[in-house]
PDB file of C-alpha atoms and ligand atoms in Angstrom:
ATOM      1  CA  MET L   1     172.789 171.106  99.253  1.00  0.00           C
ATOM      2  CA  ASP L   2     173.765 174.686  99.273  1.00  0.00           C
ATOM      3  CA  SER L   3     170.761 177.098  98.806  1.00  0.00           C
ATOM      4  CA  PHE L   4     170.971 180.804  98.151  1.00  0.00           C
ATOM      5  CA  PHE L   5     167.964 183.280  97.926  1.00  0.00           C
ATOM      6  CA  ILE L   6     168.746 186.017  95.681  1.00  0.00           C
ATOM      7  CA  THR L   7     166.989 189.145  97.012  1.00  0.00           C
ATOM      8  CA  GLY L   8     167.347 192.748  96.237  1.00  0.00           C
ATOM      9  CA  THR L   9     166.786 196.139  97.418  1.00  0.00           C
ATOM     10  CA  ASP L  10     164.063 196.709  94.855  1.00  0.00           C
ATOM     11  CA  THR L  11     162.523 195.300  91.567  1.00  0.00           C
ATOM     12  CA  GLY L  12     164.730 195.699  88.611  1.00  0.00           C
ATOM     13  CA  VAL L  13     167.963 196.034  90.495  1.00  0.00           C
ATOM     14  CA  GLY L  14     169.726 192.944  88.745  1.00  0.00           C
ATOM     15  CA  LYS L  15     168.589 189.938  90.739  1.00  0.00           C
ATOM     16  CA  THR L  16     168.089 187.850  87.578  1.00  0.00           C
ATOM     17  CA  VAL L  17     171.525 189.024  86.173  1.00  0.00           C
ATOM     18  CA  LEU L  18     173.224 187.883  89.200  1.00  0.00           C
ATOM     19  CA  SER L  19     171.281 184.564  89.434  1.00  0.00           C
ATOM     20  CA  LEU L  20     172.491 184.070  85.681  1.00  0.00           C
ATOM     21  CA  VAL L  21     176.076 184.721  86.574  1.00  0.00           C
ATOM     22  CA  LEU L  22     175.941 182.433  89.598  1.00  0.00           C
ATOM     23  CA  MET L  23     174.223 179.622  87.609  1.00  0.00           C
ATOM     24  CA  GLN L  24     177.009 179.858  84.861  1.00  0.00           C
ATOM     25  CA  TYR L  25     179.746 179.862  87.495  1.00  0.00           C
ATOM     26  CA  LEU L  26     178.300 176.854  89.405  1.00  0.00           C
ATOM     27  CA  TYR L  27     178.098 174.836  86.247  1.00  0.00           C
ATOM     28  CA  HIS L  28     181.681 175.921  85.267  1.00  0.00           C
ATOM     29  CA  CYS L  29     182.602 174.583  88.797  1.00  0.00           C
ATOM     30  CA  GLY L  30     181.206 171.123  87.972  1.00  0.00           C
ATOM     31  CA  ALA L  31     178.248 171.596  90.199  1.00  0.00           C
ATOM     32  CA  ASN L  32     174.654 170.792  89.241  1.00  0.00           C
ATOM     33  CA  PRO L  33     172.488 173.914  90.330  1.00  0.00           C
ATOM     34  CA  VAL L  34     168.949 174.544  89.752  1.00  0.00           C
ATOM     35  CA  TYR L  35     167.361 177.879  89.510  1.00  0.00           C
ATOM     36  CA  ILE L  36     163.921 178.404  90.975  1.00  0.00           C
ATOM     37  CA  LYS L  37     161.683 181.517  90.761  1.00  0.00           C
ATOM     38  CA  PRO L  38     158.857 180.785  93.394  1.00  0.00           C
ATOM     39  CA  ALA L  39     156.657 183.681  92.212  1.00  0.00           C
ATOM     40  CA  GLN L  40     156.988 185.312  88.708  1.00  0.00           C
ATOM     41  CA  THR L  41     154.599 188.240  87.987  1.00  0.00           C
ATOM     42  CA  GLY L  42     154.014 190.287  84.880  1.00  0.00           C
ATOM     43  CA  CYS L  43     154.166 187.156  82.618  1.00  0.00           C
ATOM     44  CA  ARG L  44     151.567 185.090  80.832  1.00  0.00           C
ATOM     45  CA  ASP L  45     153.413 181.996  81.459  1.00  0.00           C
ATOM     46  CA  PRO L  46     157.028 180.782  82.111  1.00  0.00           C
ATOM     47  CA  TYR L  47     158.140 181.023  78.520  1.00  0.00           C
ATOM     48  CA  ASP L  48     157.006 184.870  78.296  1.00  0.00           C
ATOM     49  CA  LYS L  49     159.810 187.193  77.051  1.00  0.00           C
ATOM     50  CA  ASP L  50     159.667 188.892  80.465  1.00  0.00           C
ATOM     51  CA  SER L  51     160.056 185.604  82.354  1.00  0.00           C
ATOM     52  CA  ASP L  52     163.225 185.550  84.530  1.00  0.00           C
ATOM     53  CA  ALA L  53     163.520 181.710  84.086  1.00  0.00           C
ATOM     54  CA  LYS L  54     163.334 182.126  80.441  1.00  0.00           C
ATOM     55  CA  PHE L  55     166.190 184.685  80.371  1.00  0.00           C
ATOM     56  CA  ILE L  56     168.295 182.175  82.597  1.00  0.00           C
ATOM     57  CA  TYR L  57     167.604 179.247  80.497  1.00  0.00           C
ATOM     58  CA  ASP L  58     168.497 181.128  77.105  1.00  0.00           C
ATOM     59  CA  HIS L  59     171.795 182.404  78.549  1.00  0.00           C
ATOM     60  CA  VAL L  60     173.033 179.363  80.448  1.00  0.00           C
ATOM     61  CA  LYS L  61     174.572 176.953  77.775  1.00  0.00           C
ATOM     62  CA  GLU L  62     173.809 173.908  79.978  1.00  0.00           C
ATOM     63  CA  LEU L  63     170.132 174.942  80.152  1.00  0.00           C
ATOM     64  CA  GLN L  64     169.595 175.956  76.418  1.00  0.00           C
ATOM     65  CA  GLY L  65     166.767 174.117  74.662  1.00  0.00           C
ATOM     66  CA  LYS L  66     165.460 172.797  78.127  1.00  0.00           C
ATOM     67  CA  ASP L  67     162.097 173.480  79.423  1.00  0.00           C
ATOM     68  CA  CYS L  68     162.251 176.493  81.774  1.00  0.00           C
ATOM     69  CA  ALA L  69     158.734 175.893  83.235  1.00  0.00           C
ATOM     70  CA  PRO L  70     159.964 173.637  86.032  1.00  0.00           C
ATOM     71  CA  SER L  71     161.880 176.522  87.344  1.00  0.00           C
ATOM     72  CA  VAL L  72     158.780 178.726  87.831  1.00  0.00           C
ATOM     73  CA  ILE L  73     156.341 177.602  90.735  1.00  0.00           C
ATOM     74  CA  CYS L  74     153.578 180.258  90.327  1.00  0.00           C
ATOM     75  CA  CYS L  75     153.165 182.667  87.533  1.00  0.00           C
ATOM     76  CA  PHE L  76     150.794 185.553  87.321  1.00  0.00           C
ATOM     77  CA  ARG L  77     149.814 188.060  84.593  1.00  0.00           C
ATOM     78  CA  GLU L  78     149.807 191.330  86.211  1.00  0.00           C
ATOM     79  CA  PRO L  79     153.221 193.115  86.850  1.00  0.00           C
ATOM     80  CA  LYS L  80     152.473 193.458  90.593  1.00  0.00           C
ATOM     81  CA  ALA L  81     153.495 192.203  93.869  1.00  0.00           C
ATOM     82  CA  PRO L  82     152.517 188.400  93.899  1.00  0.00           C
ATOM     83  CA  TYR L  83     149.741 188.723  96.456  1.00  0.00           C
ATOM     84  CA  PHE L  84     147.828 191.281  94.269  1.00  0.00           C
ATOM     85  CA  ALA L  85     148.719 189.669  90.862  1.00  0.00           C
ATOM     86  CA  ALA L  86     147.393 186.305  92.333  1.00  0.00           C
ATOM     87  CA  ARG L  87     144.235 188.023  93.919  1.00  0.00           C
ATOM     88  CA  ASN L  88     143.340 189.700  90.753  1.00  0.00           C
ATOM     89  CA  GLU L  89     143.130 186.235  89.027  1.00  0.00           C
ATOM     90  CA  GLY L  90     141.017 184.966  91.927  1.00  0.00           C
ATOM     91  CA  LYS L  91     144.009 182.924  93.179  1.00  0.00           C
ATOM     92  CA  GLU L  92     145.947 182.820  96.437  1.00  0.00           C
ATOM     93  CA  ILE L  93     149.508 181.696  96.947  1.00  0.00           C
ATOM     94  CA  ASN L  94     149.552 178.612  99.461  1.00  0.00           C
ATOM     95  CA  PRO L  95     152.994 179.133 101.542  1.00  0.00           C
ATOM     96  CA  HIS L  96     152.988 175.460 102.547  1.00  0.00           C
ATOM     97  CA  GLU L  97     152.684 174.279  98.949  1.00  0.00           C
ATOM     98  CA  LEU L  98     155.169 176.846  97.758  1.00  0.00           C
ATOM     99  CA  LEU L  99     157.735 175.665 100.278  1.00  0.00           C
ATOM    100  CA  GLN L 100     157.036 171.944  99.465  1.00  0.00           C
ATOM    101  CA  GLU L 101     157.499 172.861  95.641  1.00  0.00           C
ATOM    102  CA  ILE L 102     160.728 174.641  96.305  1.00  0.00           C
ATOM    103  CA  TYR L 103     162.170 171.605  98.151  1.00  0.00           C
ATOM    104  CA  LYS L 104     160.890 169.057  95.470  1.00  0.00           C
ATOM    105  CA  ARG L 105     162.250 171.126  92.735  1.00  0.00           C
ATOM    106  CA  GLY L 106     165.758 171.311  94.479  1.00  0.00           C
ATOM    107  CA  LYS L 107     165.935 167.584  94.892  1.00  0.00           C
ATOM    108  CA  GLY L 108     168.944 165.879  93.236  1.00  0.00           C
ATOM    109  CA  HIS L 109     170.812 169.196  92.593  1.00  0.00           C
ATOM    110  CA  SER L 110     173.873 170.524  94.259  1.00  0.00           C
ATOM    111  CA  HIS L 111     172.757 174.266  94.807  1.00  0.00           C
ATOM    112  CA  MET L 112     169.514 176.033  94.571  1.00  0.00           C
ATOM    113  CA  ILE L 113     169.525 179.648  93.391  1.00  0.00           C
ATOM    114  CA  ILE L 114     166.130 180.905  94.362  1.00  0.00           C
ATOM    115  CA  GLU L 115     165.133 184.363  93.060  1.00  0.00           C
ATOM    116  CA  GLY L 116     162.683 186.433  95.019  1.00  0.00           C
ATOM    117  CA  ALA L 117     160.258 188.868  93.341  1.00  0.00           C
ATOM    118  CA  GLY L 118     161.070 192.591  94.129  1.00  0.00           C
ATOM    119  CA  GLY L 119     162.529 193.355  97.442  1.00  0.00           C
ATOM    120  CA  LEU L 120     162.151 192.036 101.057  1.00  0.00           C
ATOM    121  CA  PHE L 121     158.726 193.576 101.933  1.00  0.00           C
ATOM    122  CA  VAL L 122     156.907 192.416  99.009  1.00  0.00           C
ATOM    123  CA  PRO L 123     153.636 190.736  99.824  1.00  0.00           C
ATOM    124  CA  LEU L 124     153.206 186.923  98.782  1.00  0.00           C
ATOM    125  CA  THR L 125     149.916 186.572 100.615  1.00  0.00           C
ATOM    126  CA  ALA L 126     147.936 188.748 102.832  1.00  0.00           C
ATOM    127  CA  THR L 127     150.030 187.881 105.814  1.00  0.00           C
ATOM    128  CA  MET L 128     153.326 186.683 104.283  1.00  0.00           C
ATOM    129  CA  LEU L 129     156.235 188.823 103.028  1.00  0.00           C
ATOM    130  CA  MET L 130     159.054 187.844 100.729  1.00  0.00           C
ATOM    131  CA  VAL L 131     161.448 188.048 103.759  1.00  0.00           C
ATOM    132  CA  ASP L 132     159.242 185.438 105.519  1.00  0.00           C
ATOM    133  CA  LEU L 133     159.555 182.894 102.653  1.00  0.00           C
ATOM    134  CA  ILE L 134     163.465 183.462 102.901  1.00  0.00           C
ATOM    135  CA  GLY L 135     163.215 182.322 106.494  1.00  0.00           C
ATOM    136  CA  GLU L 136     161.210 179.224 105.671  1.00  0.00           C
ATOM    137  CA  THR L 137     163.285 178.108 102.903  1.00  0.00           C
ATOM    138  CA  LYS L 138     166.478 178.238 105.121  1.00  0.00           C
ATOM    139  CA  ALA L 139     168.270 179.382 102.119  1.00  0.00           C
ATOM    140  CA  VAL L 140     171.052 181.899 102.808  1.00  0.00           C
ATOM    141  CA  PRO L 141     170.190 185.354 101.479  1.00  0.00           C
ATOM    142  CA  VAL L 142     172.342 187.156  98.995  1.00  0.00           C
ATOM    143  CA  ILE L 143     171.638 190.950  98.561  1.00  0.00           C
ATOM    144  CA  ALA L 144     171.566 192.384  95.094  1.00  0.00           C
ATOM    145  CA  GLY L 145     171.882 196.302  95.060  1.00  0.00           C
ATOM    146  CA  ARG L 146     172.229 199.050  92.457  1.00  0.00           C
ATOM    147  CA  THR L 147     175.546 200.947  92.110  1.00  0.00           C
ATOM    148  CA  ALA L 148     173.722 204.239  91.791  1.00  0.00           C
ATOM    149  CA  LEU L 149     173.038 206.900  94.483  1.00  0.00           C
ATOM    150  CA  GLY L 150     170.691 205.672  97.134  1.00  0.00           C
ATOM    151  CA  THR L 151     172.288 202.210  97.283  1.00  0.00           C
ATOM    152  CA  ILE L 152     173.919 202.593 100.615  1.00  0.00           C
ATOM    153  CA  ASN L 153     170.630 203.244 102.251  1.00  0.00           C
ATOM    154  CA  HIS L 154     168.736 200.417 100.534  1.00  0.00           C
ATOM    155  CA  VAL L 155     171.394 197.884 101.019  1.00  0.00           C
ATOM    156  CA  LEU L 156     171.820 198.805 104.719  1.00  0.00           C
ATOM    157  CA  MET L 157     167.977 198.505 105.276  1.00  0.00           C
ATOM    158  CA  ALA L 158     167.993 195.086 103.516  1.00  0.00           C
ATOM    159  CA  VAL L 159     170.743 193.903 105.842  1.00  0.00           C
ATOM    160  CA  GLU L 160     169.039 195.185 108.995  1.00  0.00           C
ATOM    161  CA  THR L 161     165.686 193.713 107.979  1.00  0.00           C
ATOM    162  CA  LEU L 162     167.327 190.238 107.451  1.00  0.00           C
ATOM    163  CA  ARG L 163     169.328 190.307 110.467  1.00  0.00           C
ATOM    164  CA  HIS L 164     166.253 191.318 112.466  1.00  0.00           C
ATOM    165  CA  ARG L 165     164.845 187.997 111.651  1.00  0.00           C
ATOM    166  CA  HIS L 166     168.123 186.338 112.397  1.00  0.00           C
ATOM    167  CA  LEU L 167     168.790 185.802 108.545  1.00  0.00           C
ATOM    168  CA  GLU L 168     172.515 186.274 108.199  1.00  0.00           C
ATOM    169  CA  PRO L 169     173.238 187.439 104.534  1.00  0.00           C
ATOM    170  CA  GLN L 170     175.962 185.796 102.718  1.00  0.00           C
ATOM    171  CA  GLY L 171     176.991 188.858 100.981  1.00  0.00           C
ATOM    172  CA  ILE L 172     176.142 191.778  98.578  1.00  0.00           C
ATOM    173  CA  VAL L 173     176.780 192.383  94.949  1.00  0.00           C
ATOM    174  CA  LEU L 174     176.147 195.632  93.339  1.00  0.00           C
ATOM    175  CA  ILE L 175     174.909 195.791  89.849  1.00  0.00           C
ATOM    176  CA  ASP L 176     175.254 198.643  87.328  1.00  0.00           C
ATOM    177  CA  SER L 177     172.420 198.436  84.999  1.00  0.00           C
ATOM    178  CA  GLN L 178     172.307 201.842  83.976  1.00  0.00           C
ATOM    179  CA  ASN L 179     173.206 204.034  81.113  1.00  0.00           C
ATOM    180  CA  PRO L 180     175.473 206.058  81.607  1.00  0.00           C
ATOM    181  CA  PRO L 181     177.127 203.915  84.285  1.00  0.00           C
ATOM    182  CA  THR L 182     177.589 205.020  87.789  1.00  0.00           C
ATOM    183  CA  ASP L 183     180.734 207.005  88.465  1.00  0.00           C
ATOM    184  CA  THR L 184     183.539 204.827  89.541  1.00  0.00           C
ATOM    185  CA  ALA L 185     184.476 207.068  92.640  1.00  0.00           C
ATOM    186  CA  MET L 186     180.812 206.863  93.672  1.00  0.00           C
ATOM    187  CA  ILE L 187     180.793 203.124  93.419  1.00  0.00           C
ATOM    188  CA  ARG L 188     183.873 202.785  95.446  1.00  0.00           C
ATOM    189  CA  GLU L 189     182.333 205.119  98.214  1.00  0.00           C
ATOM    190  CA  ASN L 190     179.162 203.144  98.194  1.00  0.00           C
ATOM    191  CA  GLN L 191     180.963 199.934  98.677  1.00  0.00           C
ATOM    192  CA  GLU L 192     183.171 201.286 101.411  1.00  0.00           C
ATOM    193  CA  ALA L 193     180.056 202.617 103.270  1.00  0.00           C
ATOM    194  CA  ILE L 194     178.117 199.381 102.768  1.00  0.00           C
ATOM    195  CA  GLU L 195     181.076 197.141 104.093  1.00  0.00           C
ATOM    196  CA  ALA L 196     181.940 199.435 107.014  1.00  0.00           C
ATOM    197  CA  PHE L 197     178.333 199.704 108.285  1.00  0.00           C
ATOM    198  CA  SER L 198     177.074 196.122 107.488  1.00  0.00           C
ATOM    199  CA  ARG L 199     180.337 194.260 108.248  1.00  0.00           C
ATOM    200  CA  LEU L 200     179.501 192.278 105.206  1.00  0.00           C
ATOM    201  CA  PRO L 201     181.739 191.891 102.042  1.00  0.00           C
ATOM    202  CA  VAL L 202     180.614 193.464  98.832  1.00  0.00           C
ATOM    203  CA  ALA L 203     181.758 190.408  96.722  1.00  0.00           C
ATOM    204  CA  GLY L 204     181.823 192.698  93.611  1.00  0.00           C
ATOM    205  CA  VAL L 205     180.291 195.063  91.156  1.00  0.00           C
ATOM    206  CA  ILE L 206     178.671 193.687  88.131  1.00  0.00           C
ATOM    207  CA  PRO L 207     179.440 196.368  85.333  1.00  0.00           C
ATOM    208  CA  SER L 208     176.969 197.255  82.645  1.00  0.00           C
ATOM    209  CA  ILE L 209     176.807 194.404  80.247  1.00  0.00           C
ATOM    210  CA  VAL L 210     175.800 195.285  76.498  1.00  0.00           C
ATOM    211  CA  ASP L 211     175.559 191.726  75.305  1.00  0.00           C
ATOM    212  CA  PHE L 212     174.348 188.718  77.618  1.00  0.00           C
ATOM    213  CA  THR L 213     175.145 186.219  75.009  1.00  0.00           C
ATOM    214  CA  LYS L 214     178.830 186.996  75.282  1.00  0.00           C
ATOM    215  CA  SER L 215     180.896 185.122  77.974  1.00  0.00           C
ATOM    216  CA  LEU L 216     180.251 186.304  81.565  1.00  0.00           C
ATOM    217  CA  ASP L 217     183.247 184.290  82.843  1.00  0.00           C
ATOM    218  CA  PHE L 218     185.153 187.656  83.871  1.00  0.00           C
ATOM    219  CA  LEU L 219     182.493 187.926  86.581  1.00  0.00           C
ATOM    220  CA  PHE L 220     183.188 184.404  88.084  1.00  0.00           C
ATOM    221  CA  PRO L 221     185.624 185.931  90.711  1.00  0.00           C
ATOM    222  CA  ILE L 222     182.562 187.804  92.146  1.00  0.00           C
ATOM    223  CA  CYS L 223     180.892 184.437  92.388  1.00  0.00           C
ATOM    224  CA  LYS L 224     183.716 182.775  94.061  1.00  0.00           C
ATOM    225  CA  ARG L 225     184.145 185.484  96.685  1.00  0.00           C
ATOM    226  CA  LEU L 226     180.466 185.677  97.272  1.00  0.00           C
ATOM    227  CA  LEU L 227     179.999 181.880  97.830  1.00  0.00           C
ATOM    228  CA  GLU L 228     183.191 181.505  99.763  1.00  0.00           C
ATOM    229  CA  LYS L 229     182.275 180.406 103.465  1.00  0.00           C
ATOM    230  CA  HIS L 230     183.442 183.070 105.898  1.00  0.00           C
TER     231      HIS L 230
HETATM  232  N1  LIG E 301     174.758 194.573  84.558  1.00  0.00           N
HETATM  233  C1  LIG E 301     173.859 194.893  83.797  1.00  0.00           C
HETATM  234  N2  LIG E 301     174.182 195.609  82.492  1.00  0.00           N
HETATM  235  C2  LIG E 301     173.066 195.685  81.613  1.00  0.00           C
HETATM  236  N3  LIG E 301     171.850 195.557  81.855  1.00  0.00           N
HETATM  237  C3  LIG E 301     171.435 195.143  83.080  1.00  0.00           C
HETATM  238  C4  LIG E 301     172.657 194.692  84.130  1.00  0.00           C
HETATM  239  N4  LIG E 301     172.056 194.189  85.113  1.00  0.00           N
HETATM  240  C5  LIG E 301     170.586 194.320  84.833  1.00  0.00           C
HETATM  241  N5  LIG E 301     170.330 194.831  83.793  1.00  0.00           N
HETATM  242  C6  LIG E 301     169.079 194.969  83.036  1.00  0.00           C
HETATM  243  O1  LIG E 301     168.259 195.681  83.834  1.00  0.00           O
HETATM  244  C7  LIG E 301     166.941 195.130  83.861  1.00  0.00           C
HETATM  245  C8  LIG E 301     166.631 194.704  85.322  1.00  0.00           C
HETATM  246  O2  LIG E 301     167.460 193.710  85.786  1.00  0.00           O
HETATM  247  P1  LIG E 301     166.989 192.208  86.349  1.00  0.00           P
HETATM  248  O3  LIG E 301     168.118 191.346  86.595  1.00  0.00           O
HETATM  249  O4  LIG E 301     165.822 191.683  85.594  1.00  0.00           O
HETATM  250  O5  LIG E 301     166.467 192.820  87.710  1.00  0.00           O
HETATM  251  P2  LIG E 301     165.521 192.004  88.891  1.00  0.00           P
HETATM  252  O6  LIG E 301     165.714 190.627  88.683  1.00  0.00           O
HETATM  253  O7  LIG E 301     166.071 192.504  90.202  1.00  0.00           O
HETATM  254  O8  LIG E 301     164.115 192.674  88.637  1.00  0.00           O
HETATM  255  C9  LIG E 301     166.949 193.915  82.902  1.00  0.00           C
HETATM  256  O9  LIG E 301     166.576 194.454  81.733  1.00  0.00           O
HETATM  257  C10 LIG E 301     168.289 193.599  82.761  1.00  0.00           C
HETATM  258  O10 LIG E 301     168.697 192.917  81.567  1.00  0.00           O
HETATM  259 MG1  LIG E 302     164.310 189.027  88.243  1.00  0.00          MG
END
């Protein structure tokens, strides 16, 4: 099985949107992927309107009408780092159990698309960060970053953090979630600097999307480039 861990330079950068496009692409290729959200925060339950899994299941035709709860391993009410959101409910994430659940839920699938919460240095427990979980899962990291000003710094720091732990990223995707969209010359410059300094491909730029119910297949070439072995 191929497993990818969709991490990002921050919360709200477009990890879920990238996960959505990857899930659509993998189904389109005839694969049997599974989306996994190990720790969801800011939600009452996996069906909450702010649940990433719910967004994915609502917008992938092969998943519409299916129960998204199995994609979410733990879910906490407060919109905070998982460690604090859990602690404020008197709970604690058990990293061993979390890992077992990830593997269990991936069984029988061709690909796992695992989405982190926030960025790499987000605490899952008092002693474990998201980046530690990436290492434990053995999934290949994919970095989602903004297109906007500041992204060169944030993406390169994410790359260095992963490499420091011998986790070589598969690639980078930049996402334009803002209105007005990022200036195209700036996007080109950001992409140029990121590729030059990271020696990693920026597989593409996801432009601002107005309607997620419309076909996203124009973004499949980005997925193809990203998932290509290199
Ligand atoms: N390309 C895009 N076009 C329009 N809106 C976007 C785009 N990417 C992300 N968004 C919106 O920005 C917000 C954050 O994106 P999301 O994928 O949930 O980020 P993350 O998973 O990193 O927290 C969401 O409301 C999402 O719908
Ligand atoms: Mg998300």
